[in-house]
Tab-separated table of C-alpha atoms in Angstrom:
chain	number	residue	atom	x	y	z
A	1	MET	CA	-18.171	44.385	28.839
A	2	ARG	CA	-15.064	46.800	28.325
A	3	LEU	CA	-13.990	47.944	25.295
A	4	ASN	CA	-10.965	45.508	24.712
A	5	ASP	CA	-13.129	41.984	25.620
A	6	ILE	CA	-15.579	43.754	22.393
A	7	LEU	CA	-11.602	44.143	20.184
A	8	ASP	CA	-10.877	40.449	21.182
A	9	ARG	CA	-13.996	38.883	20.414
A	10	ILE	CA	-13.867	40.702	16.681
A	11	ARG	CA	-10.518	40.017	16.392
A	12	LEU	CA	-10.793	36.189	16.982
A	13	PRO	CA	-12.227	34.792	14.032
A	14	PHE	CA	-10.086	36.852	11.974
A	15	ARG	CA	-7.240	35.458	14.049
A	16	GLN	CA	-8.372	31.409	13.926
A	17	GLU	CA	-8.965	32.150	9.797
A	18	LYS	CA	-5.775	33.360	9.220
A	19	GLU	CA	-4.370	30.106	11.372
A	20	LEU	CA	-5.934	28.568	9.104
A	21	PHE	CA	-4.756	29.873	6.045
A	22	SER	CA	-1.411	28.942	7.214
A	23	SER	CA	-1.999	25.528	7.787
A	24	LEU	CA	-3.733	24.345	4.813
A	25	TYR	CA	-0.590	26.000	2.784
A	26	GLU	CA	1.230	23.220	4.655
A	27	VAL	CA	-0.869	21.045	3.858
A	28	MET	CA	-1.636	21.465	0.081
A	29	GLY	CA	1.530	23.861	-0.743
A	30	PHE	CA	-0.966	26.811	-1.748
A	31	TYR	CA	-2.834	29.136	-0.304
A	32	PRO	CA	-7.000	28.690	-0.702
A	33	HIS	CA	-8.564	31.525	-2.689
A	34	ASN	CA	-12.182	29.906	-0.790
A	35	ILE	CA	-11.748	29.494	2.427
A	36	SER	CA	-14.954	28.251	3.074
A	37	TYR	CA	-14.506	25.266	1.040
A	38	TYR	CA	-11.707	23.600	3.352
A	39	LYS	CA	-13.360	24.907	6.566
A	40	GLN	CA	-16.181	21.807	5.733
A	41	ALA	CA	-14.202	19.574	4.195
A	42	LEU	CA	-12.633	19.628	7.597
A	43	MET	CA	-16.365	19.032	9.179
A	44	HIS	CA	-16.632	15.487	10.875
A	45	LYS	CA	-20.448	14.636	10.937
A	46	SER	CA	-20.232	14.129	14.874
A	47	ILE	CA	-20.216	17.583	15.138
A	48	GLY	CA	-23.863	17.597	14.423
A	49	ARG	CA	-23.865	21.771	12.898
A	50	ARG	CA	-26.922	22.710	10.156
A	51	ASN	CA	-26.535	25.275	7.844
A	52	GLU	CA	-29.463	27.857	8.074
A	53	LYS	CA	-32.077	26.025	6.649
A	54	GLY	CA	-31.824	23.292	8.975
A	55	LYS	CA	-29.268	20.700	6.680
A	56	PRO	CA	-26.589	19.028	7.926
A	57	LEU	CA	-23.028	20.230	7.948
A	58	ASN	CA	-20.220	18.544	7.463
A	59	ASN	CA	-17.836	16.969	4.900
A	60	GLU	CA	-19.745	13.372	3.182
A	61	ARG	CA	-20.684	15.621	0.333
A	62	LEU	CA	-17.561	16.565	-0.869
A	63	GLU	CA	-16.076	13.512	0.896
A	64	PHE	CA	-18.234	11.603	-2.037
A	65	LEU	CA	-16.623	14.396	-4.829
A	66	GLY	CA	-13.039	13.668	-3.907
A	67	ASP	CA	-13.610	10.050	-4.135
A	68	ALA	CA	-14.151	10.267	-7.933
A	69	LEU	CA	-11.765	12.702	-8.375
A	70	LEU	CA	-9.316	10.588	-7.428
A	71	ASP	CA	-10.001	7.971	-9.156
A	72	ALA	CA	-9.567	9.929	-12.451
A	73	VAL	CA	-6.273	11.823	-11.003
A	74	VAL	CA	-4.703	9.373	-9.714
A	75	GLY	CA	-5.985	6.564	-12.404
A	76	HIS	CA	-4.282	9.353	-15.188
A	77	ILE	CA	-1.197	9.849	-13.536
A	78	VAL	CA	-0.618	5.276	-13.270
A	79	TYR	CA	-1.666	4.993	-16.958
A	80	ASP	CA	1.222	7.786	-17.625
A	81	HIS	CA	3.725	6.414	-14.963
A	82	PHE	CA	3.674	3.012	-16.659
A	83	PRO	CA	3.218	3.068	-20.351
A	84	GLY	CA	2.745	-0.687	-21.889
A	85	LYS	CA	0.873	-1.671	-18.414
A	86	ARG	CA	-2.635	-3.398	-18.379
A	87	GLU	CA	-5.773	-2.826	-16.950
A	88	GLY	CA	-5.760	-5.594	-14.047
A	89	PHE	CA	-1.802	-3.855	-13.019
A	90	LEU	CA	-3.258	-0.642	-13.669
A	91	THR	CA	-5.950	-1.532	-11.363
A	92	ASN	CA	-4.458	-3.100	-8.355
A	93	THR	CA	-2.160	-0.209	-7.444
A	94	ARG	CA	-4.504	2.970	-8.429
A	95	SER	CA	-6.432	0.673	-5.490
A	96	LYS	CA	-3.690	0.964	-3.210
A	97	LEU	CA	-3.215	4.216	-3.430
A	98	VAL	CA	-6.606	5.805	-2.940
A	99	SER	CA	-7.416	3.229	-0.479
A	100	ARG	CA	-8.772	4.749	2.998
A	101	ASP	CA	-5.984	2.941	4.581
A	102	THR	CA	-3.579	5.168	2.447
A	103	LEU	CA	-4.987	8.252	3.116
A	104	GLY	CA	-5.422	8.109	6.697
A	105	LYS	CA	-2.029	7.686	6.616
A	106	LEU	CA	-1.597	10.118	4.414
A	107	ALA	CA	-3.658	12.453	6.073
A	108	GLU	CA	-1.630	11.809	9.384
A	109	GLU	CA	1.649	12.084	8.064
A	110	MET	CA	0.883	15.860	6.534
A	111	GLY	CA	-0.536	17.022	9.438
A	112	LEU	CA	-4.429	17.639	7.962
A	113	LYS	CA	-5.518	15.108	10.942
A	114	ARG	CA	-5.379	17.793	13.683
A	115	LEU	CA	-7.130	19.941	11.853
A	116	ILE	CA	-10.178	18.057	11.901
A	117	VAL	CA	-13.280	19.308	13.605
A	118	SER	CA	-15.169	16.660	15.346
A	119	ASN	CA	-16.732	15.839	18.804
A	120	GLY	CA	-13.321	14.641	20.187
A	121	GLN	CA	-14.622	11.203	20.797
A	122	SER	CA	-15.017	10.464	17.281
A	123	ASN	CA	-11.315	9.367	16.591
A	124	SER	CA	-10.872	6.529	18.490
A	125	HIS	CA	-14.167	4.807	16.894
A	126	ASN	CA	-13.481	5.970	13.677
A	127	SER	CA	-10.191	4.536	12.330
A	128	TYR	CA	-11.501	6.074	9.139
A	129	MET	CA	-11.996	9.914	9.600
A	130	ALA	CA	-9.057	11.101	8.288
A	131	GLY	CA	-9.124	9.247	4.980
A	132	ASN	CA	-12.568	10.763	4.681
A	133	ALA	CA	-11.112	14.127	5.283
A	134	PHE	CA	-8.527	13.517	2.803
A	135	GLU	CA	-10.975	13.100	-0.003
A	136	ALA	CA	-13.113	16.159	0.930
A	137	LEU	CA	-10.051	17.971	1.212
A	138	VAL	CA	-9.316	16.950	-2.773
A	139	GLY	CA	-13.182	17.893	-3.668
A	140	ALA	CA	-12.751	20.826	-2.084
A	141	ILE	CA	-9.471	21.999	-4.132
A	142	TYR	CA	-11.545	21.150	-7.254
A	143	LEU	CA	-14.278	23.471	-6.656
A	144	ASP	CA	-12.157	26.611	-4.974
A	145	GLN	CA	-9.464	25.760	-8.161
A	146	GLY	CA	-10.330	22.959	-10.561
A	147	TYR	CA	-9.126	19.958	-11.937
A	148	ASP	CA	-5.498	20.433	-12.551
A	149	ALA	CA	-4.448	21.631	-9.410
A	150	VAL	CA	-6.546	18.445	-8.152
A	151	THR	CA	-3.849	16.853	-10.741
A	152	ARG	CA	-0.631	19.543	-9.402
A	153	PHE	CA	-1.150	18.583	-5.814
A	154	MET	CA	-1.683	14.772	-6.007
A	155	LYS	CA	1.886	14.569	-8.531
A	156	LYS	CA	3.627	17.284	-6.318
A	157	ARG	CA	2.492	17.283	-3.345
A	158	ILE	CA	1.525	13.553	-2.751
A	159	LEU	CA	3.522	11.556	-5.297
A	160	ALA	CA	6.241	13.090	-5.232
A	161	LYS	CA	7.240	13.201	-1.612
A	162	LEU	CA	4.543	11.457	-0.037
A	163	ILE	CA	4.377	7.700	-1.442
A	164	ASN	CA	6.553	5.852	-3.778
A	165	ILE	CA	4.731	5.360	-6.667
A	166	ASP	CA	7.283	1.879	-7.625
A	167	LYS	CA	6.912	0.698	-4.497
A	168	VAL	CA	3.397	0.038	-4.554
A	169	ALA	CA	3.767	-1.658	-7.962
A	170	TYR	CA	6.452	-3.663	-6.887
A	171	LYS	CA	4.170	-4.902	-3.720
A	172	GLU	CA	2.022	-6.796	-6.511
A	173	VAL	CA	4.711	-8.880	-7.271
A	174	ASN	CA	5.100	-9.877	-3.409
A	175	PHE	CA	2.909	-12.796	-3.372
A	176	LYS	CA	4.211	-15.185	-6.398
A	177	SER	CA	7.782	-14.806	-3.986
A	178	LYS	CA	6.265	-15.446	-0.903
A	179	LEU	CA	4.482	-19.257	-1.570
A	180	LEU	CA	7.653	-19.843	-3.561
A	181	GLU	CA	10.516	-19.335	-0.798
A	182	TRP	CA	7.732	-21.209	2.106
A	183	SER	CA	7.435	-24.377	-0.532
A	184	GLN	CA	11.177	-24.146	-0.735
A	185	LYS	CA	11.833	-23.984	3.072
A	186	ASN	CA	9.657	-26.456	3.461
A	187	ARG	CA	10.836	-28.346	0.320
A	188	VAL	CA	7.655	-29.308	-1.179
A	189	ARG	CA	6.849	-29.845	-4.664
A	190	MET	CA	4.713	-26.284	-5.996
A	191	GLU	CA	3.565	-26.039	-9.982
A	192	TYR	CA	1.645	-23.350	-11.635
A	193	LYS	CA	-1.380	-25.783	-13.703
A	194	MET	CA	-2.703	-23.382	-16.574
A	195	LYS	CA	-6.541	-24.619	-16.433
A	196	LYS	CA	-7.883	-22.067	-18.919
A	197	GLN	CA	-6.858	-19.696	-21.707
A	198	GLU	CA	-10.048	-17.786	-23.073
A	199	LEU	CA	-10.222	-14.025	-25.428
A	200	ASP	CA	-12.125	-11.433	-23.087
A	201	LYS	CA	-14.999	-10.657	-24.552
A	202	GLU	CA	-15.170	-6.882	-24.683
A	203	SER	CA	-11.346	-6.372	-25.222
A	204	GLY	CA	-10.560	-9.471	-26.929
A	205	SER	CA	-7.092	-9.715	-24.893
A	206	PRO	CA	-6.225	-13.380	-23.863
A	207	VAL	CA	-7.080	-13.969	-20.474
A	208	PHE	CA	-5.612	-16.656	-18.099
A	209	LYS	CA	-6.985	-19.080	-15.796
A	210	PHE	CA	-4.094	-20.894	-13.162
A	211	GLN	CA	-4.194	-22.776	-10.590
A	212	VAL	CA	-1.164	-23.568	-7.588
A	213	PHE	CA	-0.655	-27.458	-6.828
A	214	ILE	CA	0.987	-28.180	-4.169
A	215	GLU	CA	2.163	-31.706	-3.622
A	216	GLY	CA	-0.568	-32.035	-6.032
A	217	VAL	CA	-2.689	-30.880	-3.657
A	218	ALA	CA	-5.024	-28.528	-5.413
A	219	GLY	CA	-4.213	-24.870	-4.287
A	220	GLU	CA	-6.451	-21.909	-5.268
A	221	SER	CA	-6.891	-20.284	-8.938
A	222	GLY	CA	-6.438	-16.980	-10.148
A	223	LYS	CA	-6.999	-14.782	-13.415
A	224	GLY	CA	-5.331	-12.105	-15.230
A	225	TYR	CA	-4.135	-10.628	-18.720
A	226	SER	CA	-0.809	-12.168	-18.936
A	227	LYS	CA	0.580	-15.578	-17.275
A	228	LYS	CA	2.126	-13.597	-14.354
A	229	GLU	CA	-0.699	-11.564	-13.690
A	230	ALA	CA	-3.029	-14.991	-13.116
A	231	GLN	CA	-0.029	-16.671	-10.845
A	232	GLN	CA	0.165	-14.072	-8.950
A	233	GLN	CA	-3.834	-13.947	-7.926
A	234	ALA	CA	-3.644	-17.435	-7.281
A	235	SER	CA	-0.329	-17.285	-5.317
A	236	GLU	CA	-2.064	-14.886	-2.741
A	237	ALA	CA	-4.562	-16.661	-2.571
A	238	THR	CA	-3.647	-20.073	-1.654
A	239	LEU	CA	-1.537	-18.209	0.949
A	240	LYS	CA	-4.678	-16.572	2.619
A	241	ARG	CA	-5.892	-20.539	2.442
A	242	LEU	CA	-2.249	-21.732	4.451
A	243	LYS	CA	-2.708	-19.265	7.075
A	244	ARG	CA	-6.269	-20.136	7.262
A	245	GLU	CA	-6.644	-23.472	7.053
A	246	PRO	CA	-4.698	-25.885	8.695
A	247	GLN	CA	-6.078	-28.494	7.287
A	248	PHE	CA	-5.177	-27.382	3.539
A	249	ILE	CA	-1.309	-27.728	5.423
A	250	ASP	CA	-1.510	-31.562	6.949
A	251	ALA	CA	-2.594	-32.627	3.127
A	252	ILE	CA	0.072	-30.862	1.981
A	253	PHE	CA	2.510	-32.578	4.304
A	254	THR	CA	0.964	-35.889	4.102
A	255	ALA	CA	1.587	-36.098	0.330
A	256	LYS	CA	4.804	-35.104	0.896
A	257	SER	CA	5.245	-37.726	3.590
A	258	GLU	CA	3.834	-40.321	1.274
A	259	ARG	CA	6.379	-39.029	-1.788
A	260	THR	CA	9.023	-39.168	0.187
A	261	LYS	CA	8.151	-41.651	3.022
A	262	MET	CA	9.150	-39.320	5.676
A	263	GLU	CA	7.458	-37.621	8.096
A	264	GLU	CA	8.035	-33.761	8.518
A	265	MET	CA	6.864	-30.927	9.529
A	266	PRO	CA	6.478	-27.315	8.493
A	267	THR	CA	10.173	-25.830	9.068
A	268	MET	CA	8.836	-22.356	8.156
A	269	SER	CA	5.865	-20.242	9.289
A	270	VAL	CA	3.286	-19.256	6.679
A	271	PRO	CA	3.955	-15.553	5.256
A	272	ASP	CA	0.838	-13.312	5.713
A	273	PRO	CA	-0.563	-12.176	2.782
A	274	GLU	CA	-2.464	-9.496	4.663
A	275	ALA	CA	0.463	-8.271	6.286
A	276	GLU	CA	0.883	-3.724	6.288
A	277	GLN	CA	2.261	-3.180	3.515
A	278	GLU	CA	3.756	0.888	4.446
A	279	PHE	CA	3.699	3.322	1.410
A	280	VAL	CA	3.532	6.775	2.946
A	281	ILE	CA	7.342	7.833	3.388
A	282	ARG	CA	7.414	9.631	6.766
A	283	GLN	CA	9.924	11.909	7.566
A	284	GLU	CA	12.954	10.711	9.673
A	285	THR	CA	13.751	12.074	13.023
A	286	PRO	CA	17.375	12.831	13.472
A	287	GLU	CA	19.002	10.511	15.368
A	288	THR	CA	20.838	12.054	19.075
A	289	PRO	CA	24.633	11.587	17.852
A	290	GLU	CA	26.108	9.653	20.187
A	291	THR	CA	29.216	9.720	22.809
A	292	PRO	CA	32.395	8.985	20.389
A	293	LYS	CA	34.347	5.944	21.996
A	294	SER	CA	38.022	5.881	23.133
A	295	PRO	CA	40.355	4.254	20.230
A	296	GLU	CA	40.431	1.234	22.841
A	297	THR	CA	36.727	0.826	22.836
A	298	ARG	CA	36.351	1.470	18.675
A	299	GLU	CA	35.223	-1.067	16.829
A	300	THR	CA	35.083	-1.361	13.242
A	301	PRO	CA	31.736	-1.201	11.457
A	302	ALA	CA	30.863	-4.217	9.501
A	303	THR	CA	29.742	-2.545	5.973
A	304	PRO	CA	26.719	-4.560	4.648
A	305	ALA	CA	29.248	-4.871	1.191
A	306	ALA	CA	31.832	-6.596	3.825
A	307	GLY	CA	28.878	-9.477	4.781
A	308	GLN	CA	27.860	-10.051	1.380
A	309	ALA	CA	30.846	-10.812	0.576
A	310	ALA	CA	31.917	-12.885	2.998
A	311	ALA	CA	28.713	-14.792	2.414
A	312	GLY	CA	29.602	-14.879	-1.378
A	313	GLN	CA	26.839	-13.178	-2.442
A	314	ALA	CA	25.872	-10.735	-5.176
A	315	ALA	CA	24.257	-7.334	-3.690
A	316	PRO	CA	22.742	-5.128	-6.704
A	317	GLU	CA	21.089	-2.521	-6.123
A	318	ALA	CA	18.004	-2.838	-7.909
A	319	ALA	CA	16.799	-5.468	-5.816
A	320	ALA	CA	18.026	-3.852	-2.392
A	321	ASP	CA	14.555	-3.706	-1.247
A	322	VAL	CA	13.744	-7.060	-1.446
A	323	ALA	CA	16.879	-8.666	-0.217
A	324	ASP	CA	15.533	-7.288	3.014
A	325	GLU	CA	12.140	-8.174	2.818
A	326	PHE	CA	12.562	-11.322	1.258
A	327	ASP	CA	16.075	-12.654	2.548
A	328	LEU	CA	16.558	-16.170	1.218
A	329	SER	CA	20.454	-16.857	1.646
A	330	ASP	CA	19.519	-19.962	3.865
A	331	ILE	CA	18.053	-21.494	1.153
A	332	LYS	CA	19.885	-24.166	-0.176
A	333	ALA	CA	18.565	-25.885	-3.545
A	334	THR	CA	21.931	-27.662	-4.318
A	335	PRO	CA	24.925	-28.609	-2.780
A	336	GLU	CA	26.155	-25.550	-3.335
A	337	GLU	CA	24.847	-21.839	-1.856
A	338	LEU	CA	23.138	-20.225	-4.549
A	339	SER	CA	22.117	-16.319	-4.619
A	340	ARG	CA	18.447	-15.421	-4.081
A	341	GLU	CA	18.498	-14.958	-7.770
A	342	ASP	CA	18.942	-17.979	-8.619
A	343	ILE	CA	16.975	-19.683	-6.129
A	344	ILE	CA	14.127	-17.902	-7.279
A	345	ALA	CA	14.624	-18.863	-10.949
A	346	ALA	CA	15.334	-22.091	-10.368
A	347	ALA	CA	12.298	-22.301	-8.283
A	348	GLU	CA	9.743	-20.380	-11.446
A	349	ALA	CA	11.858	-22.575	-14.340
A	350	ALA	CA	11.009	-25.725	-12.211
A	351	ALA	CA	7.576	-24.605	-11.814
A	352	PHE	CA	6.852	-23.946	-16.043
A	353	ASP	CA	8.459	-27.452	-16.419
A	354	GLU	CA	5.955	-29.595	-14.360
A	355	ALA	CA	3.240	-27.176	-16.169
A	356	ALA	CA	4.384	-27.464	-19.494
A	357	LYS	CA	4.844	-31.670	-18.842
A	358	ALA	CA	1.048	-31.759	-17.490
């Protein structure tokens, strides 16, 4: 063997390690102290590697450690970010932030997924591989640089740049809006009835239980530390039932036809409560500039504000995201066109009035 070949073999591991250092810096925003932790965090069990004692060498133990750390660190961040919010709200928000689906998307967006070492066949069969690697990376950061480093990584690298934490929390209020929209569109009566109010045995806080009724047909129930939380859970469960049980919808419209003496069919399909919810902020690819049009063919662009002014609708900035996803502008609760906020407010007021009468 020639000397150059021998030197190349010696230099190769150093070159590969240098590349891994550089790649990890791009992912985490800082350099590792002990690279061995991170090598193991990126090692999927499919490669079947073992240490000198014959024990499996992969990222499963680090994944276990990272999972526990994420619950603690993200729980603390959510607790500080939403002062005054109750346990149920905080738990749901944290669960969405640390779900395997969200972590997998984060791993892909950060470039972590391409660093995973596997047999090459597991990527298509194990959709959780990237999310597991993210948890293992968090475990590696903790062993290498401590708990505070994990907190800084999640705050500055993840929640400050890649996830909109307020959007995650806001998604919790959408189920009731979806159910109200469906009811308004199909002109069916819906109400929330409080079935029980009691005190939690451990905390002493009040716990509410509400049930949805549509045209008098019993929907699903929900419990929570506030009326809003209980109604939210009941709405989500009812949407799922509407989606999977056609006979439930039939019963609702049969009851409606008996009330109105008219046979009607649903005019709006049931919103999907399990539709994928995107929380990861993806980097946008710059668009290729278009060739400028000649003065004869150039059109004056219609601005969103102009469109809303023509429709006679207000456009508050705080409700911009909601308006995009839940456009209720075509629903008429009265002969005059109402704004989206008026419609939801009227629907909720009607629901609570019915509940109070009951």
